[in-house]
Amino acid sequence: MSSVRQHERLSETTCRHMLLALFMLGICAARTQAFGFDWLTPMPDGTIDECHDEYLLAYANASLAFADAFDLCEKTANETKIELSIDEKLERMQIELGASEVCGNLQICDTLENNLDYFQCISDNGSRNLDILTEITFNATSAQTRLREDYDEVYRTYLLCTLDAQRTYMEELRQAYRELSQCRDEAYDYLD
């Protein structure tokens, strides 16, 4: 029986303590509002977290958009049909014909047994071969230069495309950061 009474007294004491605590909390809250203290104002952690969540989402979206734009630049450059300023097949065929003629001229001389005739043949064909090789050199250099210009134009287009993608990406990142800063400022203003 005595344990039942002790339990009832303990329950009564606990109830009184709870009421007293609630009463004191109410007084503190009233005093806080009356004197302008805001130490009981909850921190807006959710708001700051939301700011950072929005920033991370904007950052991820900007990164994905940049990757897609970069891939598109590369794909476009790879699929671009280059309008060549030269006929590659014709230029190459002329060079190969000239090289064959030079080799043929030298092979003709190899069939001669007499040294005097052999040296005369090399001397005569050497001059012709020099003219052919000079023309091959000029034609090949010209074709290479024009072809390089054509390929450079594609590369220039690719480079400008990727630069635009990078500029857009950086602007989106700056905008996301500005929005994060503004969101955080508003959250901290809430605390003041």
GROMACS .gro file of C-alpha atoms in nm:
model
  192
    1MET     CA    1   0.000   0.000   0.000
    2SER     CA    2   0.278   0.237   0.080
    3SER     CA    3   0.426   0.188  -0.269
    4VAL     CA    4   0.091   0.288  -0.423
    5ARG     CA    5   0.092   0.611  -0.219
    6GLN     CA    6   0.452   0.681  -0.315
    7HIS     CA    7   0.364   0.627  -0.679
    8GLU     CA    8   0.063   0.864  -0.653
    9ARG     CA    9   0.280   1.129  -0.485
   10LEU     CA   10   0.547   1.088  -0.751
   11SER     CA   11   0.287   1.127  -1.027
   12GLU     CA   12   0.143   1.434  -0.858
   13THR     CA   13   0.490   1.586  -0.819
   14THR     CA   14   0.576   1.514  -1.181
   15CYS     CA   15   0.251   1.673  -1.297
   16ARG     CA   16   0.320   1.985  -1.087
   17HIS     CA   17   0.672   2.009  -1.230
   18MET     CA   18   0.537   1.985  -1.585
   19LEU     CA   19   0.279   2.257  -1.517
   20LEU     CA   20   0.545   2.477  -1.360
   21ALA     CA   21   0.775   2.423  -1.661
   22LEU     CA   22   0.497   2.512  -1.905
   23PHE     CA   23   0.409   2.819  -1.698
   24MET     CA   24   0.775   2.933  -1.697
   25LEU     CA   25   0.804   2.872  -2.069
   26GLY     CA   26   0.492   3.086  -2.125
   27ILE     CA   27   0.639   3.367  -1.914
   28CYS     CA   28   0.966   3.350  -2.105
   29ALA     CA   29   0.783   3.362  -2.436
   30ALA     CA   30   0.576   3.662  -2.324
   31ARG     CA   31   0.886   3.839  -2.193
   32THR     CA   32   1.066   3.767  -2.522
   33GLN     CA   33   0.789   3.927  -2.726
   34ALA     CA   34   0.755   4.222  -2.486
   35PHE     CA   35   1.124   4.310  -2.486
   36GLY     CA   36   1.202   4.220  -2.848
   37PHE     CA   37   1.431   3.927  -2.773
   38ASP     CA   38   1.419   3.670  -3.048
   39TRP     CA   39   1.636   3.399  -2.895
   40LEU     CA   40   1.340   3.164  -2.904
   41THR     CA   41   1.288   3.222  -3.278
   42PRO     CA   42   1.374   2.897  -3.455
   43MET     CA   43   1.664   2.896  -3.702
   44PRO     CA   44   1.536   2.861  -4.058
   45ASP     CA   45   1.764   2.565  -4.136
   46GLY     CA   46   1.510   2.438  -4.386
   47THR     CA   47   1.530   2.767  -4.579
   48ILE     CA   48   1.909   2.765  -4.595
   49ASP     CA   49   1.902   2.397  -4.690
   50GLU     CA   50   1.651   2.478  -4.963
   51CYS     CA   51   1.882   2.755  -5.090
   52HIS     CA   52   2.168   2.510  -5.120
   53ASP     CA   53   1.946   2.241  -5.273
   54GLU     CA   54   1.831   2.487  -5.540
   55TYR     CA   55   2.191   2.592  -5.605
   56LEU     CA   56   2.308   2.232  -5.644
   57LEU     CA   57   2.019   2.160  -5.878
   58ALA     CA   58   2.098   2.471  -6.088
   59TYR     CA   59   2.467   2.374  -6.091
   60ALA     CA   60   2.386   2.019  -6.202
   61ASN     CA   61   2.151   2.145  -6.475
   62ALA     CA   62   2.413   2.390  -6.601
   63SER     CA   63   2.674   2.114  -6.610
   64LEU     CA   64   2.445   1.878  -6.800
   65ALA     CA   65   2.351   2.152  -7.047
   66PHE     CA   66   2.720   2.230  -7.100
   67ALA     CA   67   2.806   1.864  -7.160
   68ASP     CA   68   2.520   1.835  -7.411
   69ALA     CA   69   2.621   2.155  -7.590
   70PHE     CA   70   2.985   2.043  -7.605
   71ASP     CA   71   2.885   1.704  -7.744
   72LEU     CA   72   2.666   1.873  -8.004
   73CYS     CA   73   2.958   2.094  -8.113
   74GLU     CA   74   3.177   1.788  -8.153
   75LYS     CA   75   2.909   1.590  -8.336
   76THR     CA   76   2.837   1.879  -8.572
   77ALA     CA   77   3.209   1.921  -8.647
   78ASN     CA   78   3.249   1.547  -8.714
   79GLU     CA   79   2.944   1.532  -8.940
   80THR     CA   80   3.017   1.852  -9.131
   81LYS     CA   81   3.068   1.787  -9.499
   82ILE     CA   82   3.372   1.990  -9.580
   83GLU     CA   83   3.342   2.183  -9.902
   84LEU     CA   84   3.695   2.124 -10.021
   85SER     CA   85   3.861   2.379 -10.240
   86ILE     CA   86   4.058   2.105 -10.418
   87ASP     CA   87   3.975   1.778 -10.590
   88GLU     CA   88   4.170   1.548 -10.359
   89LYS     CA   89   4.148   1.243 -10.585
   90LEU     CA   90   4.266   1.432 -10.893
   91GLU     CA   91   4.555   1.597 -10.706
   92ARG     CA   92   4.663   1.265 -10.556
   93MET     CA   93   4.636   1.083 -10.892
   94GLN     CA   94   4.855   1.347 -11.062
   95ILE     CA   95   5.121   1.313 -10.792
   96GLU     CA   96   5.116   0.933 -10.817
   97LEU     CA   97   5.144   0.949 -11.197
   98GLY     CA   98   5.440   1.188 -11.169
   99ALA     CA   99   5.610   0.961 -10.913
  100SER     CA  100   5.553   0.658 -11.139
  101GLU     CA  101   5.702   0.845 -11.433
  102VAL     CA  102   6.013   0.937 -11.229
  103CYS     CA  103   6.058   0.575 -11.121
  104GLY     CA  104   5.996   0.451 -11.479
  105ASN     CA  105   6.256   0.691 -11.615
  106LEU     CA  106   6.515   0.555 -11.373
  107GLN     CA  107   6.421   0.191 -11.442
  108ILE     CA  108   6.474   0.240 -11.815
  109CYS     CA  109   6.833   0.339 -11.742
  110ASP     CA  110   6.883   0.028 -11.525
  111THR     CA  111   6.835  -0.192 -11.833
  112LEU     CA  112   7.139  -0.039 -12.010
  113GLU     CA  113   7.461  -0.245 -11.986
  114ASN     CA  114   7.703   0.010 -12.121
  115ASN     CA  115   7.818   0.255 -11.854
  116LEU     CA  116   7.841   0.546 -12.096
  117ASP     CA  117   7.482   0.489 -12.213
  118TYR     CA  118   7.367   0.437 -11.853
  119PHE     CA  119   7.514   0.769 -11.731
  120GLN     CA  120   7.383   0.952 -12.037
  121CYS     CA  121   7.034   0.807 -11.971
  122ILE     CA  122   7.043   0.911 -11.602
  123SER     CA  123   7.163   1.259 -11.699
  124ASP     CA  124   6.888   1.305 -11.960
  125ASN     CA  125   6.613   1.154 -11.744
  126GLY     CA  126   6.747   1.329 -11.433
  127SER     CA  127   6.664   1.669 -11.580
  128ARG     CA  128   6.313   1.550 -11.675
  129ASN     CA  129   6.272   1.392 -11.331
  130LEU     CA  130   6.382   1.714 -11.163
  131ASP     CA  131   6.110   1.904 -11.354
  132ILE     CA  132   5.852   1.641 -11.258
  133LEU     CA  133   5.958   1.640 -10.890
  134THR     CA  134   5.953   2.021 -10.879
  135GLU     CA  135   5.599   2.023 -11.016
  136ILE     CA  136   5.497   1.749 -10.770
  137THR     CA  137   5.639   1.956 -10.484
  138PHE     CA  138   5.457   2.274 -10.589
  139ASN     CA  139   5.127   2.093 -10.650
  140ALA     CA  140   5.146   1.898 -10.323
  141THR     CA  141   5.231   2.211 -10.120
  142SER     CA  142   4.947   2.404 -10.281
  143ALA     CA  143   4.699   2.121 -10.224
  144GLN     CA  144   4.811   2.078  -9.863
  145THR     CA  145   4.778   2.451  -9.793
  146ARG     CA  146   4.427   2.472  -9.940
  147LEU     CA  147   4.320   2.151  -9.768
  148ARG     CA  148   4.459   2.277  -9.435
  149GLU     CA  149   4.253   2.597  -9.476
  150ASP     CA  150   3.939   2.388  -9.535
  151TYR     CA  151   4.003   2.178  -9.223
  152ASP     CA  152   4.094   2.487  -9.022
  153GLU     CA  153   3.756   2.638  -9.109
  154VAL     CA  154   3.581   2.335  -8.958
  155TYR     CA  155   3.804   2.356  -8.651
  156ARG     CA  156   3.738   2.730  -8.620
  157THR     CA  157   3.363   2.664  -8.629
  158TYR     CA  158   3.402   2.390  -8.365
  159LEU     CA  159   3.615   2.616  -8.145
  160LEU     CA  160   3.366   2.904  -8.162
  161CYS     CA  161   3.081   2.663  -8.081
  162THR     CA  162   3.259   2.528  -7.772
  163LEU     CA  163   3.349   2.880  -7.660
  164ASP     CA  164   2.981   2.978  -7.676
  165ALA     CA  165   2.893   2.667  -7.474
  166GLN     CA  166   3.155   2.758  -7.212
  167ARG     CA  167   3.035   3.119  -7.192
  168THR     CA  168   2.675   3.004  -7.141
  169TYR     CA  169   2.788   2.753  -6.877
  170MET     CA  170   2.985   3.013  -6.682
  171GLU     CA  171   2.696   3.261  -6.695
  172GLU     CA  172   2.455   2.997  -6.565
  173LEU     CA  173   2.696   2.916  -6.280
  174ARG     CA  174   2.729   3.285  -6.192
  175GLN     CA  175   2.351   3.324  -6.199
  176ALA     CA  176   2.307   3.017  -5.976
  177TYR     CA  177   2.557   3.162  -5.728
  178ARG     CA  178   2.385   3.502  -5.732
  179GLU     CA  179   2.055   3.331  -5.658
  180LEU     CA  180   2.217   3.129  -5.378
  181SER     CA  181   2.363   3.446  -5.223
  182GLN     CA  182   2.029   3.625  -5.247
  183CYS     CA  183   1.845   3.327  -5.096
  184ARG     CA  184   2.093   3.306  -4.809
  185ASP     CA  185   2.069   3.682  -4.745
  186GLU     CA  186   1.692   3.652  -4.725
  187ALA     CA  187   1.725   3.359  -4.485
  188TYR     CA  188   1.963   3.554  -4.263
  189ASP     CA  189   1.734   3.860  -4.275
  190TYR     CA  190   1.469   3.634  -4.127
  191LEU     CA  191   1.697   3.581  -3.829
  192ASP     CA  192   1.742   3.955  -3.762
   0.00000   0.00000   0.00000
